mmCIF file of C-alpha atoms in Angstrom:
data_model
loop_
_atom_site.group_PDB
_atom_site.id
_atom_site.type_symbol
_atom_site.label_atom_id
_atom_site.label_comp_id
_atom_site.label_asym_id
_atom_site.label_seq_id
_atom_site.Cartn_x
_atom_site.Cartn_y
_atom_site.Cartn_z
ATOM 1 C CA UNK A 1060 0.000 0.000 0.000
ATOM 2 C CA UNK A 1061 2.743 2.574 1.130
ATOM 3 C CA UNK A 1062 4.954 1.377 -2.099
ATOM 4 C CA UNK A 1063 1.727 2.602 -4.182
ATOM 5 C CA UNK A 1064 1.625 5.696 -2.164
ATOM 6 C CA UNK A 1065 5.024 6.739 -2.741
ATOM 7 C CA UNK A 1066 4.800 6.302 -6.053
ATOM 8 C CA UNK A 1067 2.417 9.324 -6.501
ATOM 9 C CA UNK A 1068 5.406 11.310 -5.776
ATOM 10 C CA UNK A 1069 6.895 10.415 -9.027
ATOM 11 C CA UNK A 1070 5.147 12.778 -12.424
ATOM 12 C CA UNK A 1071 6.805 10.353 -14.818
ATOM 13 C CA UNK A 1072 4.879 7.114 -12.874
ATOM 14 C CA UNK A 1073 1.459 8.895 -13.188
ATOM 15 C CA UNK A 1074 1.781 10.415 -16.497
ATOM 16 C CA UNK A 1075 2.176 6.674 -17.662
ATOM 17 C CA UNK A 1076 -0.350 4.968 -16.082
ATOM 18 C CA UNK A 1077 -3.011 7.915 -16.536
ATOM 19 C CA UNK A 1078 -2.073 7.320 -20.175
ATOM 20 C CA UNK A 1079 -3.198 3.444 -20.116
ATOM 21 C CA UNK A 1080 -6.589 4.779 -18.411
ATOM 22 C CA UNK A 1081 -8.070 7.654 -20.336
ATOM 23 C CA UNK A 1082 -9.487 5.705 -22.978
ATOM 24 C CA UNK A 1083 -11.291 3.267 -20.210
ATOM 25 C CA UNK A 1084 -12.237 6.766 -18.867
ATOM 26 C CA UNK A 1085 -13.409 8.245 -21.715
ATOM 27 C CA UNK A 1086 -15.398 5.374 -23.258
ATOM 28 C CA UNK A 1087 -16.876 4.845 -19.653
ATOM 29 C CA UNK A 1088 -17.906 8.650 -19.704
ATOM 30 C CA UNK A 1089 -19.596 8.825 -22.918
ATOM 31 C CA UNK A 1090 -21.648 5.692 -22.259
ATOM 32 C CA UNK A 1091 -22.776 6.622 -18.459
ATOM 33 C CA UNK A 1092 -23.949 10.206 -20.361
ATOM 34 C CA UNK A 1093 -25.632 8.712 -23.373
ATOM 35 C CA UNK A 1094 -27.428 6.067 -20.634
ATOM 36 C CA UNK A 1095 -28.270 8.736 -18.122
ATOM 37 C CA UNK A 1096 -29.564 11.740 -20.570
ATOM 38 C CA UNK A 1097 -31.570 8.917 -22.315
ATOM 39 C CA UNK A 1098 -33.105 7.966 -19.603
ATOM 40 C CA UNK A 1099 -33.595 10.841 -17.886
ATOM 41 C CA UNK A 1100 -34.712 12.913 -21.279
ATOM 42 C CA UNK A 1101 -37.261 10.294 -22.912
ATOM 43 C CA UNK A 1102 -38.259 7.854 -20.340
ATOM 44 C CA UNK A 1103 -38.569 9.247 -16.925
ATOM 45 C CA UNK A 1104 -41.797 10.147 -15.864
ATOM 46 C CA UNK A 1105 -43.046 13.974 -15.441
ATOM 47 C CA UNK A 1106 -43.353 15.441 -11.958
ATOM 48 C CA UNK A 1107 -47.218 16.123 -10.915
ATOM 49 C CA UNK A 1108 -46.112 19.352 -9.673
ATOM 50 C CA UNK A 1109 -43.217 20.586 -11.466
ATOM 51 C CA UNK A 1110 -44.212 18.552 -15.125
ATOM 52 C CA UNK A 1111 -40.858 18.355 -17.273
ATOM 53 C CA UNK A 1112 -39.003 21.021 -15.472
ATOM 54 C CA UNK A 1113 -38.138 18.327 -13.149
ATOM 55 C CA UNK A 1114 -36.119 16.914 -15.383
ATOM 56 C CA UNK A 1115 -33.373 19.608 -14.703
ATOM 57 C CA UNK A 1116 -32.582 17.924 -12.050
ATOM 58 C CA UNK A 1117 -30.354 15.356 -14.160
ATOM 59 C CA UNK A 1118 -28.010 18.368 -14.844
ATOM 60 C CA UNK A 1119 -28.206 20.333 -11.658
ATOM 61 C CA UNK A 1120 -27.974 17.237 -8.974
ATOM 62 C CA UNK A 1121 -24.695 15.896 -10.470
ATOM 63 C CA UNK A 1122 -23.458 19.453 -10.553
ATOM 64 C CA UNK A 1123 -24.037 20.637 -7.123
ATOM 65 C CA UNK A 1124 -22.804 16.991 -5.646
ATOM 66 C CA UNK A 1125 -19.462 17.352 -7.747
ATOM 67 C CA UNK A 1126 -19.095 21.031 -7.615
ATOM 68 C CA UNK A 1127 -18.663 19.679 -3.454
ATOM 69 C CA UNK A 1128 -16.690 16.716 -4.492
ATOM 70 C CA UNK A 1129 -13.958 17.989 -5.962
ATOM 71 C CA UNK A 1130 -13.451 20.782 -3.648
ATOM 72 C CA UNK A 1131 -13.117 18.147 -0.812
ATOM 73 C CA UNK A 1132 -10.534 16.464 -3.393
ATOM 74 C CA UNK A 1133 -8.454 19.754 -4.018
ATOM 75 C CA UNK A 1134 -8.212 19.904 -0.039
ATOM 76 C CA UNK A 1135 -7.248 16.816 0.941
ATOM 77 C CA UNK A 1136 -4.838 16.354 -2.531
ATOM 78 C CA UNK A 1137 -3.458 20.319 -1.225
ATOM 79 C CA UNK A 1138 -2.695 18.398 2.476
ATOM 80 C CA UNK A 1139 -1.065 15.769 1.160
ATOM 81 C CA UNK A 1140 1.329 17.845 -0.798
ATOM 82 C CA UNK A 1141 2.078 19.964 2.112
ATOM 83 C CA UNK A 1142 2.610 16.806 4.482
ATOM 84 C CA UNK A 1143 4.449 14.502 2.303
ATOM 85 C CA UNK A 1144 5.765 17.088 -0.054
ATOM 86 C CA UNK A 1145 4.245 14.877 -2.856
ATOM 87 C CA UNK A 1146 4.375 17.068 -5.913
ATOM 88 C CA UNK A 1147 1.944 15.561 -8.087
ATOM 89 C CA UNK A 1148 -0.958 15.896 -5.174
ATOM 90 C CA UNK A 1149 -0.162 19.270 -5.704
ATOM 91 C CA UNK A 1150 -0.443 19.431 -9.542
ATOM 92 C CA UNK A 1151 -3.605 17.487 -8.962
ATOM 93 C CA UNK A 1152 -4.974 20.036 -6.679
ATOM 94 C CA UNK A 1153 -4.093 22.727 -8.980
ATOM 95 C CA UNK A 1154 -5.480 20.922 -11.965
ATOM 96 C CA UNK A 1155 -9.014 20.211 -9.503
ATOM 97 C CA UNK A 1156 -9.722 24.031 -9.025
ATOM 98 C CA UNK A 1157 -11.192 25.476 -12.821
ATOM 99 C CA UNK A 1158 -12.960 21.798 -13.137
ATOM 100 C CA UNK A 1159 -14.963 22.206 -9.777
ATOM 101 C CA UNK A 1160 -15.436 26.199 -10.521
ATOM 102 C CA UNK A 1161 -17.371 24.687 -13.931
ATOM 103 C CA UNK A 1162 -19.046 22.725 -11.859
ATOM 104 C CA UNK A 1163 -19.787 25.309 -9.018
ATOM 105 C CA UNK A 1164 -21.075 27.641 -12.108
ATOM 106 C CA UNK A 1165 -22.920 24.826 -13.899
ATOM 107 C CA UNK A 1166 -24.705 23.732 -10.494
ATOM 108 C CA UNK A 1167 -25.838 27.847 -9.731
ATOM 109 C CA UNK A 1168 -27.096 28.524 -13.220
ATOM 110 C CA UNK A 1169 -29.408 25.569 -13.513
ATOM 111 C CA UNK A 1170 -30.688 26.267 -9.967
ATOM 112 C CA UNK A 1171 -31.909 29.362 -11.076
ATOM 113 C CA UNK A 1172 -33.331 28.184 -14.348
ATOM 114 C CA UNK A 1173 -35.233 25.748 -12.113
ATOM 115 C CA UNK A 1174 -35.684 27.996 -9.392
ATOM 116 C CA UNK A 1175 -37.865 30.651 -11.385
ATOM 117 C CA UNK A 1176 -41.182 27.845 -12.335
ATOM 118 C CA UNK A 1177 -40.673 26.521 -9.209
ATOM 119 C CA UNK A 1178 -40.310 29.442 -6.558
ATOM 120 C CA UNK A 1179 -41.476 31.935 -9.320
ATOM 121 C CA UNK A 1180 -37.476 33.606 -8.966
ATOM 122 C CA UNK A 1181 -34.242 33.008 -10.277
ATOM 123 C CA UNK A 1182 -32.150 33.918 -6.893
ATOM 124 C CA UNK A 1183 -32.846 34.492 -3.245
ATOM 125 C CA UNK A 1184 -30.538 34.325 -0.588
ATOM 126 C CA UNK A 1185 -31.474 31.224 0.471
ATOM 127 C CA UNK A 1186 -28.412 29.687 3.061
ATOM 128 C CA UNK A 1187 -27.693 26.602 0.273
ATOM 129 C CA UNK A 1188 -27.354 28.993 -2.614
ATOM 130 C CA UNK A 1189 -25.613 31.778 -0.430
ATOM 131 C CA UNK A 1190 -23.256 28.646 0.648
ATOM 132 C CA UNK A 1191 -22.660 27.669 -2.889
ATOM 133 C CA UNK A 1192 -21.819 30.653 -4.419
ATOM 134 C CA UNK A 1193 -19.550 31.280 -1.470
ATOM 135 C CA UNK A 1194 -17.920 28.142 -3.066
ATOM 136 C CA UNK A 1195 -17.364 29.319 -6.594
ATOM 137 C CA UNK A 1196 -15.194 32.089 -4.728
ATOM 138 C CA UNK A 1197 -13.420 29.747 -3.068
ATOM 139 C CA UNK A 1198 -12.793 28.459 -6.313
ATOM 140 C CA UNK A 1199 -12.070 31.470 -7.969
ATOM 141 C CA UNK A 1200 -9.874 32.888 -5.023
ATOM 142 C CA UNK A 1201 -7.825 29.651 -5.366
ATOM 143 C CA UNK A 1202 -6.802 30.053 -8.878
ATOM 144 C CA UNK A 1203 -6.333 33.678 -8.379
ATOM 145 C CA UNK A 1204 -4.041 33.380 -5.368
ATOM 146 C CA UNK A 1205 -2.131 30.571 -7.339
ATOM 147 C CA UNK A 1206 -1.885 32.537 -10.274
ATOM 148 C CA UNK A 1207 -0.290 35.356 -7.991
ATOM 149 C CA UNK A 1208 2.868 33.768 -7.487
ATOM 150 C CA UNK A 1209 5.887 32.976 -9.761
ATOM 151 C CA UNK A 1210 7.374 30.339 -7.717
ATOM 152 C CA UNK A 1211 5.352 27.458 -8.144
ATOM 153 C CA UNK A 1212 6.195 25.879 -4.808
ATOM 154 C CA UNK A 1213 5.346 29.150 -2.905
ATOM 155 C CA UNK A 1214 1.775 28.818 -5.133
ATOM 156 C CA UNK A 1215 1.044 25.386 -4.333
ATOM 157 C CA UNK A 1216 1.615 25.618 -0.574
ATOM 158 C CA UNK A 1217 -0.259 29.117 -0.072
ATOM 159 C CA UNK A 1218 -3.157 27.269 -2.452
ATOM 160 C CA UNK A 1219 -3.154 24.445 -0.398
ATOM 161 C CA UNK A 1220 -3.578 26.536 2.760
ATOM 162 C CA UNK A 1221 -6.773 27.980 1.228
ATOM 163 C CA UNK A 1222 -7.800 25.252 -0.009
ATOM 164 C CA UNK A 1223 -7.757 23.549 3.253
ATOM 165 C CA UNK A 1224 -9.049 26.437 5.004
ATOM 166 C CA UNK A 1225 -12.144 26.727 2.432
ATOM 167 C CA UNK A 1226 -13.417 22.800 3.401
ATOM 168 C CA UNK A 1227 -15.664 24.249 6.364
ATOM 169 C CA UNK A 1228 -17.734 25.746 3.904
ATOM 170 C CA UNK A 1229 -18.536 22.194 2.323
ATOM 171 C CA UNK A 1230 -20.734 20.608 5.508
ATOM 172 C CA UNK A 1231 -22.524 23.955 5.694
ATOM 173 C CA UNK A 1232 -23.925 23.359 1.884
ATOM 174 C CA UNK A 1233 -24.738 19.926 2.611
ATOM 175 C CA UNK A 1234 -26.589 20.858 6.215
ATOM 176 C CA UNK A 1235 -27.796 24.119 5.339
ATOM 177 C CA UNK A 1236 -31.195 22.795 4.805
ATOM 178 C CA UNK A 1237 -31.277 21.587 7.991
ATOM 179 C CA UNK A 1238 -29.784 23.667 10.282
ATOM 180 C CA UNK A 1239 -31.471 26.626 8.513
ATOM 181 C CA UNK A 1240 -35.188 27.641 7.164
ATOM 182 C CA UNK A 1241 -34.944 27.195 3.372
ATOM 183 C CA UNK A 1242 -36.793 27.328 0.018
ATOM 184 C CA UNK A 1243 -34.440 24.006 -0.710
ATOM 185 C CA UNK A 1244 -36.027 20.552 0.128
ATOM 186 C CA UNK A 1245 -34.451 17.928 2.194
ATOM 187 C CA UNK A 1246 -31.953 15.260 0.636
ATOM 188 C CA UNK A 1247 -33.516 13.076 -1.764
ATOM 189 C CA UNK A 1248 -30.430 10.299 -1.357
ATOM 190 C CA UNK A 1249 -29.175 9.206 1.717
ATOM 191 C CA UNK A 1250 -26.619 6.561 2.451
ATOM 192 C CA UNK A 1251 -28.943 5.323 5.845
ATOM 193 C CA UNK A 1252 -32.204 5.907 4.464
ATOM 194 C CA UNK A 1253 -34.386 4.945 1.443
ATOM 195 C CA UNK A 1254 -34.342 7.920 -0.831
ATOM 196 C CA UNK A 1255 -37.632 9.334 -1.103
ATOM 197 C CA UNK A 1256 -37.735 9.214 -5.191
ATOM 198 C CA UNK A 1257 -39.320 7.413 -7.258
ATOM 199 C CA UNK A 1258 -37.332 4.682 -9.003
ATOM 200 C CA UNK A 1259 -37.594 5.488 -12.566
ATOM 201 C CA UNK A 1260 -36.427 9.055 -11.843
ATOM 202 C CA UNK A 1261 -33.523 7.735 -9.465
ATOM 203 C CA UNK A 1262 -31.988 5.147 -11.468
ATOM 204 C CA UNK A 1263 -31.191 7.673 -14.544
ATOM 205 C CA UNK A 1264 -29.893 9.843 -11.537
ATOM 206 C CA UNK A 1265 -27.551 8.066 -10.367
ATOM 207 C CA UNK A 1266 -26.421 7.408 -13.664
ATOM 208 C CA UNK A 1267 -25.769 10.823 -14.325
ATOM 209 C CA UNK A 1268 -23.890 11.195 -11.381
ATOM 210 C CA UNK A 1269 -21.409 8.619 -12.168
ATOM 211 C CA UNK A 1270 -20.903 10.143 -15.733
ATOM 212 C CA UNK A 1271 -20.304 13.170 -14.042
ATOM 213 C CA UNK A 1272 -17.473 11.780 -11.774
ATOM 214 C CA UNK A 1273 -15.928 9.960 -14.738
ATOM 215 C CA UNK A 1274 -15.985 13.184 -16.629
ATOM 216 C CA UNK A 1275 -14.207 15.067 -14.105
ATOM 217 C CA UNK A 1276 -11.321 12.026 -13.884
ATOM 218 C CA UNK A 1277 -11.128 12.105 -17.663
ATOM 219 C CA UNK A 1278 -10.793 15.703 -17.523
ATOM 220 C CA UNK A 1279 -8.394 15.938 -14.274
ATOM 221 C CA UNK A 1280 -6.019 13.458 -16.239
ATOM 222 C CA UNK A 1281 -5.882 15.068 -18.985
ATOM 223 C CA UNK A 1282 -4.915 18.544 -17.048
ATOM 224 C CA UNK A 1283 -2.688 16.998 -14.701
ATOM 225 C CA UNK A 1284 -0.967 15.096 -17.645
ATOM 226 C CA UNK A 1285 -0.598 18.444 -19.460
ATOM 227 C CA UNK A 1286 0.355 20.055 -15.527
ATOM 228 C CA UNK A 1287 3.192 17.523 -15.622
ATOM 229 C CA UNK A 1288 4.558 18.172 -18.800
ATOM 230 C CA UNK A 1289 4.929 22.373 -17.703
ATOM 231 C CA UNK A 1290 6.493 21.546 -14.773
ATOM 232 C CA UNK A 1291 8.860 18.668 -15.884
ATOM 233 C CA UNK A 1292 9.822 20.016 -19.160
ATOM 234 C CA UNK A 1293 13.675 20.091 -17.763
ATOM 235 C CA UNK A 1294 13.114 16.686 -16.864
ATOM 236 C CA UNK A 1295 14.897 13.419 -18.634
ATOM 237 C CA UNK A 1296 12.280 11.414 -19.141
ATOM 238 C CA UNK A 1297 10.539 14.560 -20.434
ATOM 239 C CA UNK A 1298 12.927 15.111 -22.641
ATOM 240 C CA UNK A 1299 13.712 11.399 -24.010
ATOM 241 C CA UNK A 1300 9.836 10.853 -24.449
ATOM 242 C CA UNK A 1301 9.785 14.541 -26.719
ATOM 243 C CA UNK A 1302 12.878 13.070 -28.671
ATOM 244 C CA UNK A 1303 11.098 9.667 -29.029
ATOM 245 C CA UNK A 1304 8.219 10.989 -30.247
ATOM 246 C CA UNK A 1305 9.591 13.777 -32.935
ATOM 247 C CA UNK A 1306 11.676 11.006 -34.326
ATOM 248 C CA UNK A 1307 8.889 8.651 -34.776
ATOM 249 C CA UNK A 1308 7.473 11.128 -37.022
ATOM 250 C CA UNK A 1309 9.846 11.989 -38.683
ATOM 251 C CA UNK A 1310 10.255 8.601 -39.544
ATOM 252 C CA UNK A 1311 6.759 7.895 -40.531
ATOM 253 C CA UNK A 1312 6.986 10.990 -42.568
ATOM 254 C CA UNK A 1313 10.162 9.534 -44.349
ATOM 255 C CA UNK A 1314 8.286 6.782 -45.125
ATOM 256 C CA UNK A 1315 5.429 7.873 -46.608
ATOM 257 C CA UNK A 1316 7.388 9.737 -49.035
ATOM 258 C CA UNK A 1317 8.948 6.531 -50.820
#
């Protein structure tokens, strides 16, 4: 377990076996989406109060629960880098921050859109939309206090401070409709109880949420791949893989000319 753990700390181990996954990613992704939206879109049954603008919900649910996820993700990847001086669980936490901002963004926007038929407005200061907006400027401060410095390690450890810092503002989303008198309802799915939807709505659901989370790995990958690359360009391996990889086409080019 610990020989796994350690070798997160090496760019060149993770760029290679993120390589072998994307495409199991990827393929995963677009199935889970084209399952989920089908269901969800053409087969799911219409609310008796809210009709088809229930069906929103397959957008903004996945959204708001990743939008949470990854922040939790950024945090805990930001600790480890500052505990264990791991640098890709820094890159990763770096590479976490405009992905859950999308998601932060996606989640508020289709709230509104569904909050004006169903509370008649698009915003109110209601404590789980004052809590997740709260969140996109964690998000935002994140990238903006990263950006701020040119010494990467000085970035990634005053990043992973906020980032840190930032995770009290997660249980307050997810309990703010209890603790607090709002227009949101109660959670629909709970890990101890049975969730209080009906099936044909909550199967295409939970679809969506897992082709949500296999949308942000694909994507994470893909930045933290790209991350890697930036910061290891001085690197060997870097270099030999470049060199490897300009002479293979140059010598598929030579060949195709005779």
């Amino acid at each position: 377990m610990w020989t796994w753990f350690y070798q997160l700390a090496s760019p060149k181990w993770f760029y290679e076996i993120s390589r072998k996954l994307l495409p199991w990613f990827t393929g995963t992704t677009l199935i889970l989406f084209l399952a989920g939206l089908t269901l969800g879109l053409l087969f799911s049954p219409a609310d008796y109060q809210q009709g088809n603008t229930v069906r929103i919900m397959y957008i903004h649910v996945p959204a708001a629960y990743l939008s949470m996820m990854v922040y939790v993700i950024m945090a805990v990847a930001g600790a480890i880098g500052l505990v264990w001086k791991i640098k890709v669980a820094h890159i990763v936490s770096v590479s976490c921050a405009p992905v859950g901002a999308m998601f932060t963004a996606l989640a508020l926007l289709t709230g509104a859109i569904w909050g004006k038929p169903t509370w008649g407005t698009y915003w109110v200061w209601d404590a789980r939309l004052t809590s997740e907006l709260i969140l996109l400027f964690l998000y935002l401060g994140f990238m903006a206090l990263h950006s701020a410095f040119d010494d990467k390690k000085s970035a990634d450890k005053a990043s992973a401070v906020l980032a840190i810092v930032g995770v009290v503002n997660i249980p307050i989303i997810h309990f703010s409709v209890e603790w607090w008198n709002t227009l949101h309802q109660g959670a629909s799915l709970s890990k101890f109880e049975k969730p209080s939807i009906e099936a044909a709505m909550l199967y295409p659901l939970l679809i969506m949420i897992f082709a949500f989370k296999f949308y942000f790995f694909t994507v994470l990958m893909h930045r933290v791949r790209t991350e890697i690359l930036l910061r290891e360009k001085q690197a060997k391996w870097v270099k030999a893989m470049i060199t490897g990889e300009t002479a293979y086409s140059a010598s598929e080019n030579t060949t195709e000319a005779k």
